[in-house]
């Protein structure tokens, strides 16, 4: 019978992981792990539960960054005033995740390490240029979130490592964003999702554009081509059309009977177009 | 193996099962509390909703090893001294149930919602219940029932 260990600290968790002779797995909220076990995709000898480690749970303002512990739940993120004030669109995107029960358990870290391209918030964190802190027996390392997603359900985390922190740089002034997803019903997984974050200068010229995509390809991803088109411009209609065209070319979609590739591409372009316009408008009216 | 200690509806239990077994299956098959239902097995339908402390969770997605030391409340724990909770009574009064299979899950989700937000708007109720599915009622009377209970204590 497999063992279950509720870790009291990161150190304790790392030690248990490295001392296990069989297969050890980390569990945070368990919202993905329980399904993997039930489907027989993983069959651990030891589960190390990191959800009660206080040092990796919670949200803090550390000056340049907002720091989120990897074991912080979606529910805690959704109602956190610091996050709402700094990145309101991240709060809004968190509301798109399933329903309250999954948000009460699911953690930001679990959603990132799993590397699922269908999740709503990893692309939002991409648009925020988030960084990660990872701990292992030797110490800790930092990595940019965009370098973390390697391939389909594959991330840069190694065996025996724990994702401990997500660091989000505070946004410069004249910044704003929005996440928009198309879902069959409230709380369902998105067929397509686009997060747009823009930063303008005082003349209304776009200095930073970020477009993060849910279900746009094998990993949570950015459309760098579209970002380049928008940067350095005043984001006029024609620029938006060019950006949306390039975004369409960046997609690496899998179609199915209900939602063929051609349909998904139309949805992506439509929500990208609308979301870029919305963010620009919001920024112009704030200025 | 010493067994896993659980606190369910204020009462202590010890079960001798794998810590990876779902809380839902332990409740139903080891403890005999069958008010917590089973259906999708994948966190989608919400019929297995219970409370950990004040928070609703889907018990099919909780390995039982995770909830040692937590206060677990199931639908069987809501009535006090033979009196239904306010929410249970308003589900009856509003005819919110048809086949009834989804209802324990809805009542647990709504109980958690009203603890966090005692006077929710219709939109907040919809969002609060978005993790639960009902194949019969069309949701209108379920939302009425929660609205009626709101402000009167969960
Ligand atoms: C019914 C349902 C609906 C959902 N709907 C949505 C939706 O609409 N939108 C959406 O975005 N998501 C949705 N999700 C997915 C949800 O976001 C993920 O299941 C959740 O984020 C996983 O987090 P967790 O803490 O439960 O991870 P776990 O299941 O505990 O872990 C997931 C994986 O990450 C590893 N892991 C976890 N934490 C760490 C860490 N700190 N360091 C190293 N490895 C770690 C585990 O070993 C495991 O491999 C849904 C899930 C369910 C069950
Ligand atoms: S059986 Fe748990 S959500 Fe459906
Ligand atoms: S009353 Fe039948 S499923 Fe809801």
mmCIF file of C-alpha atoms and ligand atoms in Angstrom, chain A residues 25-36 50 56 70-71 74 96-98 102 105-114 118-122 157 161-164 187-190, chain B residues 42-44 58 61, ligand 1:
data_model
loop_
_atom_site.group_PDB
_atom_site.id
_atom_site.type_symbol
_atom_site.label_atom_id
_atom_site.label_comp_id
_atom_site.label_asym_id
_atom_site.label_seq_id
_atom_site.Cartn_x
_atom_site.Cartn_y
_atom_site.Cartn_z
ATOM 1 C CA UNK A 25 5.198 12.048 -6.377
ATOM 2 C CA UNK A 26 4.333 15.493 -5.126
ATOM 3 C CA UNK A 27 0.708 16.318 -4.513
ATOM 4 C CA UNK A 28 -0.592 19.823 -3.856
ATOM 5 C CA UNK A 29 -4.370 20.236 -4.293
ATOM 6 C CA UNK A 30 -4.679 16.796 -5.845
ATOM 7 C CA UNK A 31 -7.170 18.030 -8.457
ATOM 8 C CA UNK A 32 -5.042 16.596 -11.244
ATOM 9 C CA UNK A 33 -3.100 13.974 -9.308
ATOM 10 C CA UNK A 34 -6.211 12.090 -8.157
ATOM 11 C CA UNK A 35 -7.343 11.748 -11.763
ATOM 12 C CA UNK A 36 -3.898 10.507 -12.831
ATOM 13 C CA UNK A 50 3.044 20.009 0.065
ATOM 14 C CA UNK A 56 5.021 28.224 0.207
ATOM 15 C CA UNK A 70 3.291 27.682 -5.118
ATOM 16 C CA UNK A 71 0.809 25.991 -2.780
ATOM 17 C CA UNK A 74 -6.911 29.622 -6.750
ATOM 18 C CA UNK A 96 -12.874 31.262 -15.060
ATOM 19 C CA UNK A 97 -11.382 28.161 -13.456
ATOM 20 C CA UNK A 98 -14.047 25.510 -12.961
ATOM 21 C CA UNK A 102 -11.830 23.047 -7.642
ATOM 22 C CA UNK A 105 -8.175 22.918 -3.628
ATOM 23 C CA UNK A 106 -6.298 23.547 -6.870
ATOM 24 C CA UNK A 107 -3.049 25.457 -6.543
ATOM 25 C CA UNK A 108 -1.176 27.847 -8.807
ATOM 26 C CA UNK A 109 1.882 25.563 -8.644
ATOM 27 C CA UNK A 110 -0.036 22.415 -9.571
ATOM 28 C CA UNK A 111 -1.495 24.156 -12.606
ATOM 29 C CA UNK A 112 1.948 25.248 -13.815
ATOM 30 C CA UNK A 113 3.913 22.042 -13.193
ATOM 31 C CA UNK A 114 1.354 19.928 -14.987
ATOM 32 C CA UNK A 118 -5.786 24.009 -21.713
ATOM 33 C CA UNK A 119 -5.546 25.850 -18.406
ATOM 34 C CA UNK A 120 -6.758 29.432 -18.126
ATOM 35 C CA UNK A 121 -4.204 31.156 -15.950
ATOM 36 C CA UNK A 122 -0.730 30.040 -17.134
ATOM 37 C CA UNK A 157 11.050 20.805 -13.427
ATOM 38 C CA UNK A 161 12.468 19.423 -7.334
ATOM 39 C CA UNK A 162 9.716 21.554 -5.860
ATOM 40 C CA UNK A 163 8.296 24.701 -7.371
ATOM 41 C CA UNK A 164 8.204 27.070 -4.419
ATOM 42 C CA UNK A 187 -16.451 26.801 -15.626
ATOM 43 C CA UNK A 188 -15.720 24.466 -18.534
ATOM 44 C CA UNK A 189 -12.305 24.251 -20.087
ATOM 45 C CA UNK A 190 -11.766 26.889 -22.751
ATOM 46 C CA UNK B 42 -13.611 13.254 -12.440
ATOM 47 C CA UNK B 43 -14.520 16.399 -10.542
ATOM 48 C CA UNK B 44 -17.064 17.656 -13.047
ATOM 49 C CA UNK B 58 -15.252 17.480 -4.523
ATOM 50 C CA UNK B 61 -10.701 14.340 -5.977
HETATM 51 C C1 LIG C 1 -13.322 19.341 -12.864
HETATM 52 C C2 LIG C 1 -12.134 20.190 -13.147
HETATM 53 C C3 LIG C 1 -12.285 21.324 -13.918
HETATM 54 C C4 LIG C 1 -11.208 22.144 -14.186
HETATM 55 N N1 LIG C 1 -11.424 23.254 -14.926
HETATM 56 C C5 LIG C 1 -10.403 24.087 -15.147
HETATM 57 C C6 LIG C 1 -10.592 25.300 -15.893
HETATM 58 O O1 LIG C 1 -11.693 25.614 -16.340
HETATM 59 N N2 LIG C 1 -9.523 26.096 -16.082
HETATM 60 C C7 LIG C 1 -8.288 25.787 -15.579
HETATM 61 O O2 LIG C 1 -7.363 26.559 -15.760
HETATM 62 N N3 LIG C 1 -8.073 24.654 -14.896
HETATM 63 C C8 LIG C 1 -9.096 23.805 -14.667
HETATM 64 N N4 LIG C 1 -8.874 22.663 -13.955
HETATM 65 C C9 LIG C 1 -7.491 22.230 -13.671
HETATM 66 C C10 LIG C 1 -6.905 22.786 -12.443
HETATM 67 O O3 LIG C 1 -6.404 24.054 -12.738
HETATM 68 C C11 LIG C 1 -5.759 21.873 -12.044
HETATM 69 O O4 LIG C 1 -6.285 20.615 -11.768
HETATM 70 C C12 LIG C 1 -5.073 22.391 -10.813
HETATM 71 O O5 LIG C 1 -4.423 23.600 -11.044
HETATM 72 C C13 LIG C 1 -4.033 21.449 -10.356
HETATM 73 O O6 LIG C 1 -3.515 21.958 -9.145
HETATM 74 P P1 LIG C 1 -3.363 20.988 -7.916
HETATM 75 O O7 LIG C 1 -2.742 21.777 -6.829
HETATM 76 O O8 LIG C 1 -4.621 20.315 -7.592
HETATM 77 O O9 LIG C 1 -2.295 19.957 -8.519
HETATM 78 P P2 LIG C 1 -1.987 18.455 -8.154
HETATM 79 O O10 LIG C 1 -2.990 17.569 -8.735
HETATM 80 O O11 LIG C 1 -1.731 18.318 -6.699
HETATM 81 O O12 LIG C 1 -0.598 18.312 -8.930
HETATM 82 C C14 LIG C 1 -0.542 18.391 -10.342
HETATM 83 C C15 LIG C 1 0.870 18.015 -10.819
HETATM 84 O O13 LIG C 1 1.810 18.985 -10.428
HETATM 85 C C16 LIG C 1 2.793 18.442 -9.551
HETATM 86 N N5 LIG C 1 3.009 19.489 -8.532
HETATM 87 C C17 LIG C 1 2.030 20.190 -7.884
HETATM 88 N N6 LIG C 1 2.561 21.183 -7.164
HETATM 89 C C18 LIG C 1 3.905 21.105 -7.353
HETATM 90 C C19 LIG C 1 5.018 21.883 -6.857
HETATM 91 N N7 LIG C 1 4.834 22.955 -6.065
HETATM 92 N N8 LIG C 1 6.257 21.531 -7.243
HETATM 93 C C20 LIG C 1 6.463 20.461 -8.076
HETATM 94 N N9 LIG C 1 5.446 19.714 -8.575
HETATM 95 C C21 LIG C 1 4.191 20.028 -8.213
HETATM 96 C C22 LIG C 1 2.224 17.151 -9.045
HETATM 97 O O14 LIG C 1 3.240 16.239 -8.771
HETATM 98 C C23 LIG C 1 1.374 16.717 -10.236
HETATM 99 O O15 LIG C 1 2.164 16.098 -11.191
HETATM 100 C C24 LIG C 1 -9.933 21.815 -13.674
HETATM 101 C C25 LIG C 1 -9.759 20.667 -12.886
HETATM 102 C C26 LIG C 1 -10.844 19.867 -12.607
HETATM 103 C C27 LIG C 1 -10.659 18.646 -11.767
#
